[in-house]
Short mmCIF file of C-alpha atoms in Angstrom, two decimals:
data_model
loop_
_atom_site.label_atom_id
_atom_site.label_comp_id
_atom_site.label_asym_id
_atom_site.label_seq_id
_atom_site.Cartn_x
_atom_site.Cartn_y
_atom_site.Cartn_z
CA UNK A 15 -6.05 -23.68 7.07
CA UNK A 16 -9.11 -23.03 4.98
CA UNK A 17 -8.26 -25.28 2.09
CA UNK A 18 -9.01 -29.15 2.06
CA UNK A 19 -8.45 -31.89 0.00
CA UNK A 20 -10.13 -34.91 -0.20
CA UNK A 21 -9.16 -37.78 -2.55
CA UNK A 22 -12.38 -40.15 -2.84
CA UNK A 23 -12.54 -43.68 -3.61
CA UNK A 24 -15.05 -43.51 -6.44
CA UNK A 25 -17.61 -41.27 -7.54
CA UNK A 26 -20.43 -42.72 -5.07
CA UNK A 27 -18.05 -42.03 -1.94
CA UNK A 28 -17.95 -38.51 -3.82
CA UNK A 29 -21.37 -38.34 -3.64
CA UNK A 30 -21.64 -39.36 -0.11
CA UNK A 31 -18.51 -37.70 1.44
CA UNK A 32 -20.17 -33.86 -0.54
CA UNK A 33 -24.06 -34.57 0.24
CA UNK A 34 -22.40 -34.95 4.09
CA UNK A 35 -20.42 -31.92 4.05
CA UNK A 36 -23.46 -30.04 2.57
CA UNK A 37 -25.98 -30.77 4.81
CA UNK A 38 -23.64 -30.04 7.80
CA UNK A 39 -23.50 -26.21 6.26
CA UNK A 40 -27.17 -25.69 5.43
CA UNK A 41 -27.88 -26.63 9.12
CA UNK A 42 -24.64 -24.18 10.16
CA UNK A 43 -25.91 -21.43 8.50
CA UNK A 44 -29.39 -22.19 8.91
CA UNK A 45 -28.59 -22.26 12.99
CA UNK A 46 -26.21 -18.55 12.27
CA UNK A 47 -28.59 -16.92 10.37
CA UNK A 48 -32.13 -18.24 9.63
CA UNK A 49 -31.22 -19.27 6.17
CA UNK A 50 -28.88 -20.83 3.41
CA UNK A 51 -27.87 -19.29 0.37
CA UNK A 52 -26.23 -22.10 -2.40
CA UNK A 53 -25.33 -21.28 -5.86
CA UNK A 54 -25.27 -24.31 -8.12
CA UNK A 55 -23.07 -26.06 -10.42
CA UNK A 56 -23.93 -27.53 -13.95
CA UNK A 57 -22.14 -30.66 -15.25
CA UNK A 58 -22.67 -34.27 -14.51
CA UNK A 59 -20.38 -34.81 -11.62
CA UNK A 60 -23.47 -33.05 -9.17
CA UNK A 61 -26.50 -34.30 -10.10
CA UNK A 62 -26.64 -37.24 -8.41
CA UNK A 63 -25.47 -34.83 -5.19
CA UNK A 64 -29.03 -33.03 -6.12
CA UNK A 65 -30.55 -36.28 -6.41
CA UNK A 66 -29.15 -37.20 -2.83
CA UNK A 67 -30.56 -33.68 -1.65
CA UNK A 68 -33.78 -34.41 -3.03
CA UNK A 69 -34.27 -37.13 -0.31
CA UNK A 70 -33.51 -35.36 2.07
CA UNK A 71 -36.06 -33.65 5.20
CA UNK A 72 -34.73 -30.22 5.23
CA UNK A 73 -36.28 -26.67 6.22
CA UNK A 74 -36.30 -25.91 2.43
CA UNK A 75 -38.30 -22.54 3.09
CA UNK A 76 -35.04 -21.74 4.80
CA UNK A 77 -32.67 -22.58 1.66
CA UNK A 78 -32.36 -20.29 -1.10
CA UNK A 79 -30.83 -21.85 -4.82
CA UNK A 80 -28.94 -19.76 -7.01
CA UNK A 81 -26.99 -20.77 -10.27
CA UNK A 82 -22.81 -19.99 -10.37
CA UNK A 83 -23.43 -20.01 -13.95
CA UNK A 84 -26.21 -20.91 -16.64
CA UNK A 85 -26.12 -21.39 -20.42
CA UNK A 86 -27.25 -18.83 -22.14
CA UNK A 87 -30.09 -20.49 -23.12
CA UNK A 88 -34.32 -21.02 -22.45
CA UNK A 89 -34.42 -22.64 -18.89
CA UNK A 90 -36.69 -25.35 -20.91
CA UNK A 91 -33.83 -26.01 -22.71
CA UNK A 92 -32.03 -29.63 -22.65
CA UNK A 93 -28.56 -27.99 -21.90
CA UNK A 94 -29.81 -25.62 -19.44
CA UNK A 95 -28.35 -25.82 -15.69
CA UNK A 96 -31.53 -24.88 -13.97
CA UNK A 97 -33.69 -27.45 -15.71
CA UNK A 98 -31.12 -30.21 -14.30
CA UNK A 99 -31.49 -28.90 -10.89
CA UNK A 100 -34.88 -28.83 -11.01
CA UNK A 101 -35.66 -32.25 -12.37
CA UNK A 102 -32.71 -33.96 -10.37
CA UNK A 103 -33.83 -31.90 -7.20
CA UNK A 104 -36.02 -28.74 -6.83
CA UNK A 105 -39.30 -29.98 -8.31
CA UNK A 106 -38.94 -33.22 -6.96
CA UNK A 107 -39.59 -31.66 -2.82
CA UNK A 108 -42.13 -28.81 -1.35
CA UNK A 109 -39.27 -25.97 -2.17
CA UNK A 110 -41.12 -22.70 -2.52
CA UNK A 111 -40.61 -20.97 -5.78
CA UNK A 112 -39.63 -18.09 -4.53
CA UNK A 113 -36.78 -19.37 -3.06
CA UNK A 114 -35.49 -20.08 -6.10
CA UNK A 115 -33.26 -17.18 -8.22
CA UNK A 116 -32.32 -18.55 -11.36
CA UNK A 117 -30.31 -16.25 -13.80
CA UNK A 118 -32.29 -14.40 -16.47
CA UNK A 119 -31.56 -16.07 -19.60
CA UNK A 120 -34.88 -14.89 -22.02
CA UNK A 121 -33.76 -11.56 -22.70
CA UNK A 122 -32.09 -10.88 -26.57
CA UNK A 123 -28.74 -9.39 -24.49
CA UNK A 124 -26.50 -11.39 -21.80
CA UNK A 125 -25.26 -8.19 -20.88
CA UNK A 126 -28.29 -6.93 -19.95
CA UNK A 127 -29.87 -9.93 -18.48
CA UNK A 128 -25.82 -10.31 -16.61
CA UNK A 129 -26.76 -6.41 -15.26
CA UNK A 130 -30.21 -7.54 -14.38
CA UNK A 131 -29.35 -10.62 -12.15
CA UNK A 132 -26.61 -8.28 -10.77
CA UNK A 133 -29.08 -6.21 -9.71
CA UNK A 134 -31.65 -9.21 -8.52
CA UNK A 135 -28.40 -10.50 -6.18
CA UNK A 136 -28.25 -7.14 -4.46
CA UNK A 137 -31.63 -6.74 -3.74
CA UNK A 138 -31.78 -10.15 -2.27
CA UNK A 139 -28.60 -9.80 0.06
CA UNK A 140 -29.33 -6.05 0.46
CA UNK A 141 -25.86 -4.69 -0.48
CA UNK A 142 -24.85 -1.26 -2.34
CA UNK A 143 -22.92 -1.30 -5.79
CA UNK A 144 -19.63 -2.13 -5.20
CA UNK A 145 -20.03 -4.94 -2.55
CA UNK A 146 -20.20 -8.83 -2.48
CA UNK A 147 -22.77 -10.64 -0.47
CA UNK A 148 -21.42 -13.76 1.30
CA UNK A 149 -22.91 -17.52 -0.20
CA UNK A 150 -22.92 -19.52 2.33
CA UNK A 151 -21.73 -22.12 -0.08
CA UNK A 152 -21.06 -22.40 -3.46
CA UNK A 153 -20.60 -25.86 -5.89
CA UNK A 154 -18.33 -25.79 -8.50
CA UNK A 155 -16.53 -28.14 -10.80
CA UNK A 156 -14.15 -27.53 -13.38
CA UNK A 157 -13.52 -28.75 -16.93
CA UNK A 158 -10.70 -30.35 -18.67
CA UNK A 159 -9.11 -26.52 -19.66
CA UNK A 160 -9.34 -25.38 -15.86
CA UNK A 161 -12.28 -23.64 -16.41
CA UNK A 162 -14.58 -23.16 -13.25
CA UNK A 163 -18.33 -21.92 -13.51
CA UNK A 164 -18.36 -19.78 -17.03
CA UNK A 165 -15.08 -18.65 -16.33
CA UNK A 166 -13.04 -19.99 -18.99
CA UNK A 167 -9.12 -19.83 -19.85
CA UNK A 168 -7.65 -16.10 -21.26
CA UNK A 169 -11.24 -14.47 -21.62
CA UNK A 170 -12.30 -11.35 -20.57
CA UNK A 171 -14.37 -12.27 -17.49
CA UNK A 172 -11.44 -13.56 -15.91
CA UNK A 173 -10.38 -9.99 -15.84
CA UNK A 174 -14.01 -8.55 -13.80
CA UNK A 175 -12.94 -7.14 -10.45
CA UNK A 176 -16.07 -4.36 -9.72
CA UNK A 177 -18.87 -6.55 -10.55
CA UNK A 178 -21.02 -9.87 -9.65
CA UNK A 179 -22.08 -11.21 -12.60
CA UNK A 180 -20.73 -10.90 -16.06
CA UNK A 181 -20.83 -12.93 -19.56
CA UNK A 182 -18.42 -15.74 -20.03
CA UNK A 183 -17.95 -17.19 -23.75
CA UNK A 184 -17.36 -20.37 -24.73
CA UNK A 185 -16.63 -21.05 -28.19
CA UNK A 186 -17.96 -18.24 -28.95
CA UNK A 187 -21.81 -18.86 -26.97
CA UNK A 188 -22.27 -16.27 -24.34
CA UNK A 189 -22.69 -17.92 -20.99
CA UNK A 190 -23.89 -15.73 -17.54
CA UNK A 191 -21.46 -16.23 -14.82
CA UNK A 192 -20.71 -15.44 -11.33
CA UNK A 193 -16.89 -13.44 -11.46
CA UNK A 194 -14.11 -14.59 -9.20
CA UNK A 195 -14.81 -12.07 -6.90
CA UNK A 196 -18.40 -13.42 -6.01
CA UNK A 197 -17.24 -16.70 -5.93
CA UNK A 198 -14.08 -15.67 -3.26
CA UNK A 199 -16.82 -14.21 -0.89
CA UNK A 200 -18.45 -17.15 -0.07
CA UNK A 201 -18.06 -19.16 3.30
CA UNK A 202 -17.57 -22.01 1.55
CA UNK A 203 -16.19 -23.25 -1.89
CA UNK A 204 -16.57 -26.72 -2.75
CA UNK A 205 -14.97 -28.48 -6.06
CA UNK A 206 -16.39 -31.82 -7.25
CA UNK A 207 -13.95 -33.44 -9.40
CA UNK A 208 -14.51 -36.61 -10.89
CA UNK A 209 -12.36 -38.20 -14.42
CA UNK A 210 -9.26 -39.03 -15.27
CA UNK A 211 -9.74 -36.56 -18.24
CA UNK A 212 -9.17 -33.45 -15.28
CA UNK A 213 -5.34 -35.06 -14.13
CA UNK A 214 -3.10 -32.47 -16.16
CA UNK A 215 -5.79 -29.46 -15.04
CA UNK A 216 -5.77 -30.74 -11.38
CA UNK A 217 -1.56 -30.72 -11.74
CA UNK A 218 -1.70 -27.04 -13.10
CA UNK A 219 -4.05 -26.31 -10.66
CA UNK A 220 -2.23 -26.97 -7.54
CA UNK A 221 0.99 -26.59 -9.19
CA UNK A 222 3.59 -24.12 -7.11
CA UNK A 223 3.29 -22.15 -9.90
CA UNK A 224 0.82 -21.80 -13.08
CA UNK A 225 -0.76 -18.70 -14.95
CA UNK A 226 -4.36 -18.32 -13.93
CA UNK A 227 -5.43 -16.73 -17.10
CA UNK A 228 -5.17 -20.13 -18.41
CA UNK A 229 -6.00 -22.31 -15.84
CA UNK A 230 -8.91 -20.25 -14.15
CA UNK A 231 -9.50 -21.90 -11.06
CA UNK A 232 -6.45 -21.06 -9.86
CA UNK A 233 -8.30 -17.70 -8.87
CA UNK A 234 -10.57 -19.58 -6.55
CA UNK A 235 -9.31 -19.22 -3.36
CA UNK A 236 -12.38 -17.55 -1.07
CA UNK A 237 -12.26 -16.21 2.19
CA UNK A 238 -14.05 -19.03 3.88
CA UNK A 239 -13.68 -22.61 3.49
CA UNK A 240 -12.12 -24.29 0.00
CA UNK A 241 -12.92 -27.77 -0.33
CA UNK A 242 -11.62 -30.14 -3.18
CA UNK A 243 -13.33 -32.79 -3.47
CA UNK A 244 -11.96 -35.88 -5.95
CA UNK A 245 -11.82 -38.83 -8.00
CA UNK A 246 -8.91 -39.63 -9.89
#
């Protein structure tokens, strides 16, 4: 079975138990195929995981960072998910910058910068229109609605079958996201979940039953490995 909980103790045994599990797939796909591919999560609940990274002696000309989702906003900016990554991680180690692929946010149209990182991702894993490329792992967490990357309850990127990347809106502030699609291709999936604020979305979530339009990652559910990873 290629889903896994894991109920953690507190949010440094999350930390531990995740930075563990992560380094155990960069060196798997590393040793499979010469590199890693990792799309990153915004939020809190990781940073400390990028922190952990950043101490870390790893082949990072072999590791290639990508964002799930990103703000649609200047990466300079305080609220952008890129800047956290880099100050928590990427800038803090010799990781070569063009290994990194963050999502065109500087443009005057999310749509068109969403087309253009489309674009960027297929170059990179050299796939036609109309395939998904395979992360070898992707973060994710999810907010108090069920929400997962940009994708957020009963909006119209929940709906994106035939595409990578698409804008997500939150209150009415376009975000760039990765669509559920993308995110189901990946080898492996993994949730970090910290708060007692996410109970009732965690109960929908692996609830028997529960509409995924409102709580969206429900629609999760990848080909490779799904882990849940959490603090109560």
């Amino acid at each position: 079975m290629n889903h896994k909980v894991e109920v953690l103790a507190d949010k440094t045994a999350l930390i531990e138990r995740s930075l563990e599990l992560v380094r155990a797939k960069i060196d798997e796909a590393i040793q499979q195929g010469d590199r890693c591919t990792i799309a990153l999560a915004g939020g809190s609940t990781p940073k400390p995981l990028y922190e952990s990274l950043a101490t870390l002696n790893l082949p990072w000309e072999k590791i290639h960072i990508f964002w799930g989702d990103e703000r649609y906003v200047p990466p300079t900016d305080p609220d952008s998910n890129q800047l956290m990554a880099r100050q928590a991680w990427l800038d803090r180690v010799n990781f070569p910058d063009a290994n990194i692929h963050p999502i065109p946010t500087q443009g005057k149209d999310p749509v068109t910068d969403a087309q253009r990182h489309e674009a960027q991702l297929q170059e990179f894993f050299a796939i036609s229109p109309g395939e998904f490329p395979n992360f070898d792992i992707i973060l994710l967490g999810i907010g108090d609605d069920a929400h997962t990357a940009s994708l957020f309850p009963h909006t119209e990127a929940l709906q994106v079958r035939d595409r990578l990347v698409t804008v997500g809106n939150k209150d009415g502030q376009p975000r760039i996201t990765f669509t559920v699609p993308l995110i189901n291709h990946a080898h492996n999936v993994f949730f970090l979940v910290a708060g007692s604020s996410k109970k009732q979305a965690l109960e929908q979530i692996f609830a028997a039953e529960a509409d995924p339009l409102t709580y969206p990652a429900r629609l999760i559910q990848p080909v490779g490995e799904l882990w849940w990873l959490l603090v109560q």
